[in-house]
Coordinates of C-alpha atoms and ligand atoms in Angstrom, one line a residue:
Chain A
M133 CA 80.7 -77.0 -24.4
K134 CA 78.1 -79.7 -23.6
V135 CA 79.4 -80.0 -20.1
K136 CA 79.2 -76.3 -19.5
L137 CA 75.6 -76.2 -20.8
K138 CA 74.7 -79.0 -18.4
N139 CA 76.3 -77.2 -15.5
F140 CA 74.4 -74.0 -16.4
F141 CA 71.1 -75.9 -16.3
M142 CA 72.0 -77.4 -13.0
L143 CA 72.7 -73.9 -11.6
V144 CA 69.3 -72.7 -12.9
I145 CA 67.6 -75.7 -11.2
I146 CA 69.4 -75.1 -7.9
W147 CA 68.4 -71.4 -8.2
I148 CA 64.7 -72.2 -8.7
W149 CA 64.7 -74.8 -6.0
L150 CA 66.3 -72.5 -3.4
G151 CA 63.9 -69.7 -4.4
S152 CA 61.0 -72.0 -3.5
I153 CA 62.2 -73.0 0.0
A154 CA 60.8 -69.9 1.7
S155 CA 57.2 -70.6 2.8
F156 CA 54.5 -67.9 2.6
A157 CA 52.0 -69.5 5.0
D158 CA 51.9 -66.4 7.1
S159 CA 50.6 -64.0 4.6
G160 CA 47.2 -62.6 5.4
V161 CA 45.0 -59.8 6.8
W162 CA 44.7 -58.9 10.5
D163 CA 41.9 -56.4 10.5
N164 CA 41.7 -55.4 14.2
A165 CA 40.3 -51.9 13.4
D166 CA 37.5 -53.3 11.3
L167 CA 38.3 -51.4 8.2
F168 CA 37.2 -54.0 5.7
D169 CA 33.9 -55.9 5.4
E170 CA 33.9 -59.7 5.2
T171 CA 34.0 -60.0 1.5
E172 CA 36.8 -57.4 1.2
E173 CA 38.8 -59.2 3.8
K174 CA 38.4 -62.5 2.0
T175 CA 39.5 -60.9 -1.3
L176 CA 42.4 -59.2 0.3
T177 CA 43.6 -62.3 2.0
E178 CA 43.6 -64.0 -1.4
L179 CA 45.5 -61.1 -2.9
C180 CA 48.0 -61.2 -0.1
K181 CA 48.8 -64.9 -0.9
K182 CA 48.8 -64.2 -4.6
T183 CA 51.2 -61.3 -4.2
A184 CA 53.3 -63.3 -1.9
D185 CA 53.7 -66.0 -4.6
S186 CA 54.7 -63.5 -7.2
I187 CA 57.3 -61.6 -5.0
G188 CA 58.6 -64.6 -3.1
M189 CA 58.0 -63.3 0.4
D190 CA 55.1 -63.0 2.8
V191 CA 52.6 -60.1 2.4
L192 CA 50.7 -58.9 5.5
I193 CA 48.1 -56.3 6.2
Y194 CA 47.5 -55.3 9.8
T195 CA 45.1 -52.7 11.1
A196 CA 45.0 -51.4 14.6
D197 CA 43.1 -48.8 16.7
G198 CA 45.5 -47.5 19.4
M199 CA 49.2 -46.8 19.6
T200 CA 51.9 -48.6 21.5
G201 CA 55.2 -46.5 21.5
T202 CA 56.3 -44.9 18.3
I203 CA 54.8 -46.0 15.1
R204 CA 58.2 -47.5 14.0
Q205 CA 58.5 -49.5 17.2
M206 CA 54.9 -50.6 16.9
A207 CA 55.5 -51.8 13.3
A208 CA 58.6 -53.7 14.4
D209 CA 56.8 -55.4 17.3
T210 CA 53.8 -56.2 15.2
Y211 CA 55.8 -57.8 12.5
K212 CA 57.8 -59.8 15.0
S213 CA 54.7 -61.1 16.7
L214 CA 53.0 -62.1 13.5
N215 CA 55.8 -63.4 11.3
S216 CA 59.2 -63.3 13.0
D217 CA 60.6 -66.3 11.2
N218 CA 59.8 -65.4 7.7
K219 CA 60.7 -62.6 5.3
G220 CA 57.8 -60.4 4.4
I221 CA 56.4 -57.0 3.8
M222 CA 53.7 -55.6 5.9
L223 CA 51.3 -52.7 5.6
L224 CA 50.2 -51.3 9.0
I225 CA 47.3 -48.9 9.3
E226 CA 46.8 -47.3 12.7
M227 CA 43.4 -45.4 13.2
S228 CA 43.8 -43.4 16.4
E229 CA 46.6 -41.2 15.0
R230 CA 45.9 -42.1 11.3
W231 CA 49.3 -43.7 10.6
V232 CA 50.3 -45.7 7.6
I233 CA 53.7 -47.5 7.7
I234 CA 55.4 -50.2 5.6
R235 CA 57.8 -52.6 7.2
E236 CA 60.0 -55.2 5.5
G237 CA 60.9 -57.8 8.1
G238 CA 62.4 -61.2 8.6
P239 CA 65.2 -63.1 10.3
K240 CA 68.1 -61.8 8.3
E241 CA 68.8 -58.1 8.3
S242 CA 71.2 -58.2 5.4
A243 CA 68.7 -59.5 3.0
Y244 CA 66.4 -56.6 2.2
R245 CA 64.6 -56.6 -1.1
Y246 CA 63.3 -53.1 -0.8
S247 CA 65.5 -50.1 -0.2
D248 CA 64.5 -47.5 2.4
D249 CA 63.4 -45.2 -0.5
D250 CA 61.3 -48.0 -1.9
L251 CA 59.4 -48.4 1.4
E252 CA 58.9 -44.6 1.6
E253 CA 57.5 -44.6 -1.9
I254 CA 55.2 -47.5 -1.3
Q255 CA 53.9 -45.8 1.9
N256 CA 53.3 -42.4 0.2
N257 CA 51.5 -44.0 -2.7
V258 CA 49.3 -46.0 -0.3
I259 CA 48.5 -42.8 1.6
S260 CA 47.5 -41.0 -1.5
A261 CA 45.2 -43.9 -2.5
I262 CA 43.5 -43.9 0.9
K263 CA 43.3 -40.1 1.5
P264 CA 40.6 -38.7 -0.8
D265 CA 37.7 -40.6 0.7
N266 CA 39.3 -42.9 3.4
N267 CA 39.2 -45.9 1.0
F268 CA 41.3 -48.4 2.8
Y269 CA 40.5 -51.2 0.3
R270 CA 41.9 -49.1 -2.5
G271 CA 45.0 -48.4 -0.3
A272 CA 45.5 -52.1 0.2
E273 CA 45.2 -52.8 -3.5
R274 CA 47.7 -50.1 -4.2
F275 CA 50.0 -51.7 -1.6
F276 CA 50.0 -55.0 -3.6
E277 CA 50.8 -53.2 -6.8
E278 CA 53.6 -51.2 -5.2
A279 CA 55.1 -54.2 -3.5
K280 CA 55.3 -56.0 -6.8
D281 CA 56.7 -53.0 -8.7
N282 CA 59.4 -52.0 -6.3
I283 CA 60.8 -55.4 -5.3
A284 CA 64.5 -56.0 -6.2
S285 CA 65.1 -59.0 -8.5
G286 CA 67.4 -61.6 -7.4
F287 CA 67.4 -64.9 -5.6
Y288 CA 67.6 -66.5 -2.1
S289 CA 70.7 -68.3 -1.0
R290 CA 70.6 -71.5 1.0
S291 CA 70.4 -69.6 4.3
G292 CA 67.5 -67.6 3.1
S293 CA 69.3 -64.3 2.6
F294 CA 68.5 -62.5 -0.5
V295 CA 71.1 -61.8 -3.3
K296 CA 70.0 -58.9 -5.5
T297 CA 70.5 -59.0 -9.2
S298 CA 72.1 -55.6 -9.0
T299 CA 74.7 -57.0 -6.6
L300 CA 75.4 -59.8 -9.0
V301 CA 75.9 -57.3 -11.8
I302 CA 78.5 -55.5 -9.6
I303 CA 80.1 -58.8 -8.7
F304 CA 80.2 -59.7 -12.4
I305 CA 81.9 -56.4 -13.3
V306 CA 84.4 -57.0 -10.6
C307 CA 85.1 -60.5 -11.9
V308 CA 85.6 -59.1 -15.4
V309 CA 88.0 -56.5 -14.1
I310 CA 89.9 -59.3 -12.2
G311 CA 90.1 -61.3 -15.4
G312 CA 91.4 -58.3 -17.2
I313 CA 94.1 -57.7 -14.6
A314 CA 95.1 -61.4 -14.7
V315 CA 95.4 -61.2 -18.4
L316 CA 97.4 -58.0 -18.2
I317 CA 99.8 -59.7 -15.7
M318 CA 100.2 -62.6 -18.2
Y319 CA 100.8 -60.2 -21.0
L320 CA 103.5 -58.3 -19.0
S321 CA 105.1 -61.5 -17.9
Q322 CA 105.8 -62.3 -21.6
R323 CA 108.0 -59.3 -22.0
S324 CA 111.4 -58.7 -20.4
S325 CA 112.7 -55.7 -18.6
K326 CA 115.8 -53.4 -18.8
V327 CA 118.5 -53.0 -16.2
T328 CA 117.6 -49.6 -14.7
D329 CA 119.9 -49.8 -11.8
G330 CA 123.2 -48.0 -12.5
R331 CA 124.8 -49.6 -9.4
V332 CA 125.3 -52.8 -11.6
Y333 CA 128.0 -50.9 -13.4
M334 CA 129.3 -48.6 -10.7
R335 CA 132.9 -49.2 -9.6
G336 CA 133.4 -50.0 -6.0
N337 CA 130.6 -51.0 -3.7
G338 CA 127.8 -49.4 -5.6
E339 CA 127.9 -46.2 -3.6
P340 CA 129.1 -43.0 -5.2
D341 CA 131.9 -41.0 -3.6
L342 CA 130.5 -38.1 -1.6
L343 CA 132.8 -35.2 -2.2
E344 CA 130.9 -32.4 -0.6
H345 CA 127.6 -32.2 1.2
D346 CA 125.7 -29.7 3.3
D347 CA 122.1 -29.5 4.5
I348 CA 121.1 -26.0 5.3
Y349 CA 118.1 -25.4 7.5
T350 CA 116.1 -22.5 6.1
H351 CA 112.7 -22.2 7.8
T352 CA 109.7 -23.9 9.3
T353 CA 106.1 -23.7 8.2
R354 CA 103.2 -24.5 10.5
Q355 CA 99.7 -25.8 9.6
V356 CA 96.8 -26.5 12.0
I357 CA 94.1 -29.0 11.2
H358 CA 91.1 -29.0 13.4
H359 CA 89.5 -32.5 13.8
E360 CA 85.8 -32.5 14.8
R361 CA 85.2 -35.4 17.1
S362 CA 82.5 -37.5 15.6
H363 CA 79.8 -38.7 18.0
S364 CA 78.7 -42.2 17.3
S365 CA 74.9 -42.8 17.1
G366 CA 73.3 -45.2 19.5
G367 CA 72.1 -48.7 18.6
G368 CA 69.0 -49.2 16.5
G369 CA 65.5 -50.0 17.7
G370 CA 64.5 -53.5 18.9
G371 CA 62.3 -56.0 17.2
G372 CA 63.4 -58.6 14.7
G373 CA 65.4 -58.0 11.6
G374 CA 63.8 -55.4 9.3
H375 CA 63.4 -51.9 8.4
S376 CA 60.4 -49.6 8.0
S377 CA 59.3 -46.5 6.2
S378 CA 59.2 -43.4 8.3
G379 CA 55.4 -43.6 8.8
G380 CA 53.0 -41.0 7.5
H381 CA 49.5 -39.7 8.2
F382 CA 46.6 -40.1 5.9
Chain B
M24 CA 139.9 -62.8 -47.2
T25 CA 137.7 -65.6 -46.1
L26 CA 138.7 -68.1 -43.5
N27 CA 137.4 -71.3 -42.1
Y28 CA 138.8 -73.9 -39.8
K29 CA 139.4 -77.4 -41.1
C30 CA 139.8 -80.4 -38.9
P31 CA 143.5 -81.5 -38.9
G32 CA 142.2 -85.1 -38.7
C33 CA 139.5 -85.4 -41.3
G34 CA 139.4 -82.0 -43.0
G35 CA 135.8 -81.4 -41.9
P36 CA 134.5 -78.0 -40.8
M37 CA 135.2 -77.0 -37.2
E38 CA 132.8 -75.0 -35.1
F39 CA 133.1 -73.3 -31.8
S40 CA 131.5 -75.5 -29.1
A41 CA 129.8 -73.5 -26.3
E42 CA 129.8 -76.6 -24.1
E43 CA 133.5 -77.3 -24.3
Q44 CA 134.7 -73.8 -25.2
V45 CA 136.9 -75.3 -28.0
L46 CA 136.8 -75.7 -31.7
K47 CA 135.2 -79.0 -32.5
C48 CA 135.0 -80.9 -35.8
T49 CA 131.4 -81.4 -36.8
F50 CA 132.3 -84.8 -38.4
C51 CA 134.8 -86.6 -36.1
G52 CA 134.5 -84.6 -32.9
N53 CA 138.2 -83.7 -32.9
T54 CA 138.9 -80.6 -30.9
L55 CA 141.3 -77.7 -31.1
P56 CA 142.0 -75.2 -28.3
I57 CA 141.3 -71.6 -29.1
D58 CA 144.6 -69.8 -28.7
A59 CA 146.9 -67.4 -30.4
E60 CA 148.3 -70.1 -32.6
L61 CA 144.9 -70.7 -34.1
E62 CA 144.9 -67.3 -35.8
D63 CA 148.5 -66.3 -36.0
Q64 CA 147.8 -65.4 -39.6
V65 CA 145.6 -62.5 -38.4
E66 CA 147.5 -59.5 -37.3
S67 CA 146.1 -57.6 -34.5
S68 CA 146.8 -53.9 -35.0
T69 CA 144.5 -52.0 -32.8
E70 CA 146.9 -49.1 -32.8
S71 CA 145.9 -47.8 -36.2
E72 CA 143.0 -45.4 -35.9
K73 CA 142.4 -45.2 -39.6
E74 CA 139.7 -47.3 -41.2
P75 CA 141.2 -49.7 -43.7
E76 CA 140.0 -49.0 -47.2
P77 CA 138.1 -52.0 -48.6
E78 CA 140.4 -53.7 -51.0
Y79 CA 137.8 -56.0 -52.3
D80 CA 135.0 -55.4 -54.7
E81 CA 131.9 -55.3 -52.5
Y82 CA 129.8 -56.4 -55.3
H83 CA 131.7 -59.5 -56.2
G84 CA 131.9 -60.5 -52.6
Y85 CA 133.6 -63.5 -51.1
K86 CA 134.4 -67.0 -52.1
C87 CA 133.9 -70.0 -49.9
P88 CA 137.3 -71.4 -49.0
S89 CA 135.9 -74.9 -49.0
C90 CA 133.9 -75.1 -52.1
G91 CA 134.6 -71.9 -54.0
A92 CA 131.0 -70.8 -54.2
E93 CA 130.2 -67.2 -53.8
I94 CA 129.2 -66.2 -50.3
V95 CA 126.2 -64.0 -50.2
T96 CA 126.5 -61.5 -47.3
D97 CA 125.7 -58.0 -46.6
D98 CA 128.3 -55.4 -45.9
N99 CA 128.5 -55.9 -42.2
T100 CA 128.6 -59.6 -41.9
T101 CA 131.9 -60.9 -40.5
A102 CA 130.9 -64.5 -39.9
T103 CA 128.3 -66.6 -41.7
F104 CA 127.8 -70.0 -43.4
C105 CA 128.4 -70.9 -47.0
S106 CA 124.9 -71.2 -48.5
F107 CA 126.2 -73.9 -50.8
C108 CA 128.2 -76.2 -48.6
G109 CA 127.1 -75.0 -45.2
N110 CA 130.6 -74.5 -43.8
P111 CA 131.2 -71.7 -41.4
T112 CA 133.1 -68.9 -43.0
M113 CA 134.7 -65.8 -41.5
M114 CA 135.5 -62.6 -43.5
E115 CA 138.7 -61.9 -41.7
D116 CA 139.5 -58.7 -43.6
R117 CA 136.4 -57.1 -42.1
M118 CA 137.9 -57.5 -38.7
D119 CA 141.2 -55.8 -39.4
G120 CA 142.7 -52.9 -37.6
V121 CA 140.2 -50.8 -35.8
R122 CA 137.5 -53.2 -36.9
R123 CA 139.0 -56.0 -34.8
P124 CA 137.2 -56.5 -31.6
S125 CA 139.5 -56.4 -28.6
R126 CA 137.6 -58.9 -26.6
V127 CA 134.6 -61.3 -26.9
I128 CA 132.2 -63.1 -24.6
P129 CA 132.1 -66.5 -26.2
F130 CA 128.7 -68.4 -26.4
M131 CA 128.0 -70.2 -23.2
L132 CA 124.6 -71.4 -24.3
D133 CA 124.8 -73.9 -27.2
K134 CA 121.9 -74.3 -29.6
Q135 CA 120.3 -77.0 -27.5
A136 CA 120.4 -74.9 -24.4
A137 CA 119.1 -71.9 -26.3
R138 CA 116.2 -74.0 -27.6
E139 CA 115.3 -75.3 -24.2
N140 CA 115.4 -71.7 -22.9
F141 CA 113.1 -70.5 -25.6
R142 CA 110.7 -73.4 -25.1
G143 CA 110.6 -72.6 -21.4
W144 CA 109.7 -69.0 -22.3
T145 CA 106.9 -70.0 -24.6
R146 CA 105.5 -72.4 -22.0
K147 CA 105.5 -69.6 -19.4
G148 CA 103.8 -67.3 -21.9
L149 CA 100.2 -68.3 -21.5
L150 CA 99.0 -65.9 -24.2
T151 CA 101.7 -67.0 -26.8
P152 CA 100.2 -68.5 -29.9
G153 CA 100.6 -72.2 -30.2
E154 CA 102.7 -71.9 -33.4
F155 CA 105.5 -70.5 -31.2
R156 CA 105.9 -73.8 -29.5
K157 CA 106.4 -75.6 -32.7
K158 CA 109.7 -77.1 -33.6
A159 CA 109.9 -75.2 -36.9
T160 CA 109.8 -71.9 -35.0
I161 CA 112.3 -72.9 -32.4
E162 CA 114.7 -74.0 -35.1
K163 CA 114.8 -70.5 -36.5
L164 CA 116.9 -69.5 -33.5
T165 CA 120.2 -68.3 -34.7
G166 CA 123.4 -67.5 -32.8
M167 CA 125.0 -64.2 -33.5
Y168 CA 127.9 -62.2 -32.2
V169 CA 126.7 -58.6 -31.9
P170 CA 129.2 -55.8 -31.9
F171 CA 129.1 -53.7 -28.7
W172 CA 131.0 -50.8 -27.4
L173 CA 131.8 -50.9 -23.7
Y174 CA 132.2 -47.5 -22.2
D175 CA 134.0 -46.5 -19.0
Y176 CA 132.7 -43.2 -17.6
N177 CA 133.5 -40.9 -14.8
A178 CA 130.6 -38.9 -13.6
N179 CA 130.7 -35.8 -11.4
V180 CA 127.4 -34.4 -10.2
R181 CA 126.5 -31.3 -8.2
M182 CA 122.9 -31.3 -7.1
T183 CA 121.0 -28.8 -5.2
A184 CA 117.6 -29.8 -3.8
R185 CA 114.8 -28.4 -1.6
C186 CA 113.9 -30.9 1.0
T187 CA 111.4 -31.0 3.8
R188 CA 110.8 -32.9 6.9
T189 CA 107.4 -32.9 8.8
R190 CA 106.5 -33.6 12.3
R191 CA 103.1 -33.6 14.0
E192 CA 101.8 -32.5 17.3
Y193 CA 98.3 -33.0 18.7
H194 CA 96.6 -30.5 21.1
G195 CA 93.1 -31.6 21.8
D196 CA 91.1 -31.6 18.6
D197 CA 94.0 -29.7 16.8
E198 CA 96.7 -31.4 14.8
I199 CA 99.7 -29.1 14.2
I200 CA 102.0 -30.0 11.3
Y201 CA 105.4 -28.4 11.3
T202 CA 107.4 -28.6 8.1
D203 CA 111.1 -27.9 8.3
H204 CA 112.6 -26.7 5.0
F205 CA 116.2 -27.4 4.0
L206 CA 118.5 -26.5 1.1
V207 CA 120.6 -29.5 0.4
N208 CA 123.8 -29.6 -1.7
R209 CA 125.6 -32.7 -2.8
H210 CA 128.7 -33.2 -4.9
I211 CA 129.3 -36.8 -5.8
Q212 CA 131.6 -38.8 -8.1
A213 CA 131.0 -42.2 -9.5
D214 CA 132.9 -44.4 -12.0
Y215 CA 130.9 -46.6 -14.3
D216 CA 132.7 -49.5 -15.9
K217 CA 131.8 -51.3 -19.2
L218 CA 128.5 -49.8 -19.9
P219 CA 127.4 -51.7 -23.0
A220 CA 125.8 -50.3 -26.1
D221 CA 125.2 -52.3 -29.3
A222 CA 127.0 -50.9 -32.3
S223 CA 125.0 -52.4 -35.0
E224 CA 122.4 -50.4 -36.8
K225 CA 120.3 -53.5 -37.5
M226 CA 119.8 -54.4 -33.9
D227 CA 117.0 -52.8 -32.0
D228 CA 118.6 -50.8 -29.2
D229 CA 115.9 -51.5 -26.6
L230 CA 116.1 -55.2 -27.3
M231 CA 119.8 -55.2 -26.9
D232 CA 119.6 -53.2 -23.7
M233 CA 117.3 -55.8 -22.3
L234 CA 119.9 -58.5 -22.7
E235 CA 121.9 -56.9 -19.9
P236 CA 123.6 -57.5 -17.7
F237 CA 126.4 -59.5 -19.3
E238 CA 128.8 -61.2 -17.0
Y239 CA 132.2 -59.6 -17.8
N240 CA 134.3 -62.3 -16.1
K241 CA 133.8 -64.3 -19.3
L242 CA 135.2 -61.5 -21.4
T243 CA 138.2 -62.9 -23.1
S244 CA 140.7 -61.8 -25.8
F245 CA 139.2 -61.9 -29.2
N246 CA 139.9 -64.8 -31.4
M247 CA 138.3 -65.6 -34.8
G248 CA 137.9 -69.2 -33.6
Y249 CA 135.0 -68.1 -31.4
L250 CA 133.0 -67.0 -34.4
S251 CA 133.2 -70.2 -36.3
G252 CA 129.7 -71.7 -36.5
Y253 CA 127.9 -68.5 -35.6
Y254 CA 126.9 -65.4 -37.4
A255 CA 128.7 -62.2 -36.6
E256 CA 128.5 -58.5 -37.6
K257 CA 130.8 -55.7 -37.5
Y258 CA 129.9 -52.3 -36.1
D259 CA 128.2 -49.6 -38.1
Y260 CA 128.5 -47.0 -35.3
T261 CA 131.8 -45.8 -33.9
S262 CA 132.1 -45.3 -30.2
A263 CA 131.8 -41.5 -30.8
D264 CA 128.5 -42.0 -32.8
M265 CA 126.8 -43.3 -29.8
K266 CA 128.1 -40.8 -27.3
D267 CA 124.6 -39.2 -26.8
R268 CA 122.9 -42.5 -26.3
I269 CA 125.4 -43.6 -23.6
E270 CA 125.6 -40.2 -21.9
T271 CA 121.9 -40.1 -21.5
R272 CA 122.2 -43.3 -19.6
V273 CA 125.2 -42.2 -17.5
K274 CA 123.3 -39.0 -16.6
K275 CA 120.4 -41.0 -15.4
Y276 CA 122.6 -43.3 -13.4
A277 CA 124.6 -40.4 -11.9
D278 CA 121.4 -38.6 -11.1
D279 CA 120.1 -41.6 -9.2
A280 CA 123.4 -41.9 -7.4
A281 CA 123.3 -38.3 -6.3
R282 CA 119.7 -38.7 -5.2
S283 CA 120.6 -41.8 -3.2
T284 CA 122.9 -39.7 -1.0
I285 CA 120.0 -37.4 0.1
I286 CA 118.3 -39.3 2.8
G287 CA 116.2 -38.6 5.9
Y288 CA 113.7 -36.2 4.3
D289 CA 110.0 -36.6 3.5
S290 CA 110.3 -34.8 0.2
V291 CA 113.2 -34.1 -2.1
R292 CA 112.9 -31.7 -5.0
P293 CA 116.1 -31.1 -7.0
I294 CA 116.3 -27.5 -8.3
S295 CA 119.6 -27.7 -10.1
T296 CA 121.8 -30.5 -11.2
N297 CA 125.2 -30.1 -13.0
Y298 CA 126.8 -33.1 -14.7
A299 CA 130.4 -33.4 -15.7
L300 CA 130.8 -36.6 -17.7
R301 CA 134.1 -37.9 -18.8
C302 CA 134.6 -41.0 -21.0
T303 CA 137.7 -42.7 -19.7
N304 CA 137.8 -45.7 -22.0
T305 CA 136.0 -47.5 -24.8
E306 CA 136.4 -51.0 -26.0
Y307 CA 135.0 -52.8 -29.0
V308 CA 133.7 -56.2 -28.1
M309 CA 131.4 -59.0 -29.4
M310 CA 128.5 -60.3 -27.4
P311 CA 126.8 -63.6 -27.9
V312 CA 123.1 -63.4 -28.7
W313 CA 120.5 -66.0 -29.7
M314 CA 117.9 -64.4 -32.0
L315 CA 114.6 -65.3 -33.4
N316 CA 113.0 -63.3 -36.1
Y317 CA 109.3 -63.8 -36.7
Y318 CA 106.5 -62.2 -38.6
W319 CA 103.5 -61.2 -36.5
K320 CA 100.6 -59.3 -37.9
G321 CA 102.7 -58.5 -40.9
K322 CA 105.5 -57.0 -38.9
L323 CA 109.0 -58.4 -38.5
Q324 CA 109.7 -58.8 -34.8
T325 CA 112.7 -60.1 -32.9
V326 CA 113.2 -61.8 -29.6
A327 CA 116.6 -62.5 -28.2
I328 CA 118.3 -64.5 -25.6
N329 CA 121.6 -63.6 -24.0
G330 CA 124.0 -66.2 -25.3
E331 CA 126.0 -66.0 -22.1
T332 CA 123.5 -65.8 -19.2
G333 CA 120.3 -67.0 -20.9
K334 CA 118.4 -63.7 -20.1
R335 CA 115.4 -63.2 -22.4
A336 CA 114.8 -60.0 -24.2
G337 CA 111.8 -58.8 -26.1
K338 CA 108.2 -59.9 -26.0
L339 CA 106.4 -62.9 -27.3
P340 CA 103.3 -62.1 -29.3
S341 CA 99.9 -62.5 -27.7
S342 CA 97.2 -64.3 -29.6
P343 CA 93.9 -62.3 -29.4
L344 CA 92.0 -65.6 -29.2
R345 CA 94.1 -66.7 -26.2
V346 CA 93.7 -63.2 -24.6
F347 CA 89.9 -63.5 -25.0
L348 CA 89.7 -67.1 -23.8
W349 CA 91.8 -66.4 -20.7
W350 CA 89.9 -63.2 -19.9
A351 CA 86.5 -64.8 -20.4
G352 CA 87.6 -67.9 -18.6
I353 CA 88.9 -66.1 -15.5
S354 CA 85.9 -63.7 -15.4
V355 CA 83.2 -66.3 -15.8
G356 CA 85.1 -68.7 -13.5
S357 CA 85.5 -66.3 -10.7
F358 CA 81.9 -65.1 -11.2
G359 CA 80.7 -68.7 -11.0
I360 CA 82.6 -69.2 -7.7
C361 CA 81.0 -66.0 -6.3
L362 CA 77.6 -67.2 -7.5
L363 CA 78.0 -70.5 -5.8
Y364 CA 79.3 -68.9 -2.7
N365 CA 76.3 -66.6 -2.6
L366 CA 73.9 -69.5 -3.2
L367 CA 75.3 -71.8 -0.6
K368 CA 76.3 -69.4 2.2
Ligands
ZN552 ZN1 137.4 -84.1 -38.0
ZN553 ZN1 131.1 -73.6 -49.5

């Protein structure tokens, strides 16, 4: 028992250590559209770092005045240029067409900590915070809260990919089922079986004498199944790894 | 009424040796072949179909021919041990006339081999409670000749079935499935030889069925000598009593046989089957079985080992603690491996 406990603590230590590998140096505010005054920007930068510490990934706020391509493409390119090597979540506010979009980005696509629905929800809540009186600061604050509330719990593996707690729960259930099947096999192997094959007792070569046989064709039925050819969708958009909310107007 | 074999050399009790297939003196090792001479005093009249009336007083029972002590048996015992002096004793009058088996498969596994077999079984059973591996448990294994009826059956089956065969064609996006329907008739005949069924009420039918198959090439003329040193029972059920049980089985076998002749179809659905079953011969025999009775959760359970082939029958109990530990161990262990894999990948 002692040994097991020790191993457990080792595991926890490895877990914490691996979780702390990721660096959050690239969190911050890029206020190109001048939506915040100097003190606001300073506070927000601090909040970005604080939030980054609590969620374990970079937190970025980027404002722009002028579109390049679609809003999704713009979000992907922006994230890549700012922080392509690290995992993070970015709030992008574009003033010319009044867009708000949330992007989770990073090097590994498989390691999302927000679902598409989560990003959509964060985006909509940020928009509703900004909308009444164009209060971008309140929108940013809301972004931090939402980023903290919606993030999936879990941990980073050595390679930096994220393993969700919910995934672990599923893996654990699968393991319990595997254990159950293994025990069932053990249980069944403790009992013996009956001879169910009558050929053991049949005289001759185990084949019955066929005295009469006929196979009469009666009729044929016909069934048509129509298969719709599925058209595969084209490859996804460029940029680094990541996914975005759909983008919405405020 | 009672009989035991005494060593012509030293007068000690002689038991059947599975290893050497002879009677062997337990004291000096002297051996006697098992042949007609050995039991010429026992008349074999299998002709008589009438049950002999018991001439003895059931209540007062039998006396040990060695020490004169009363032998405590129940009504069906035909071979046992004197509880006083331990000598093997046969109740020969209980094997008279129709009650005399025509043939016997002698024990091929001696006590030592049976114990090894059982030990191997418990070792394989990972959920088996530890107490089952103890010597005291293994020593409870007893060798017993169990009465069996062997049936020869002729089965005639007429089967009619609706069968289908499908083929597919593809035209553009369309898949066309053609199903050809057939009405199939089969008339088959099969002979089944020596289908065994235990004739003792005490024995669990399923357990005895699991001992099959016996290898009939070892079936030999019955001789009381084979029973010496083992327990034996006589039948409670006549061959007619078990007709239903055996015919259910023949029907299933014959049904399988008829089905096996319908080939080349994608689906087979029998719509009518007629069976004509004819019992062509029955034979009363003794089969060697090693048995272990044990109490588990307040219930008497039995496991058995075929005394000829070593095939195991029945199930060993599962300890809930072991079930839990294995389950938990495998679950946590495999989860740990997944966790480490995820951490390190
Ligand atoms: Zn002797
Ligand atoms: Zn005695």
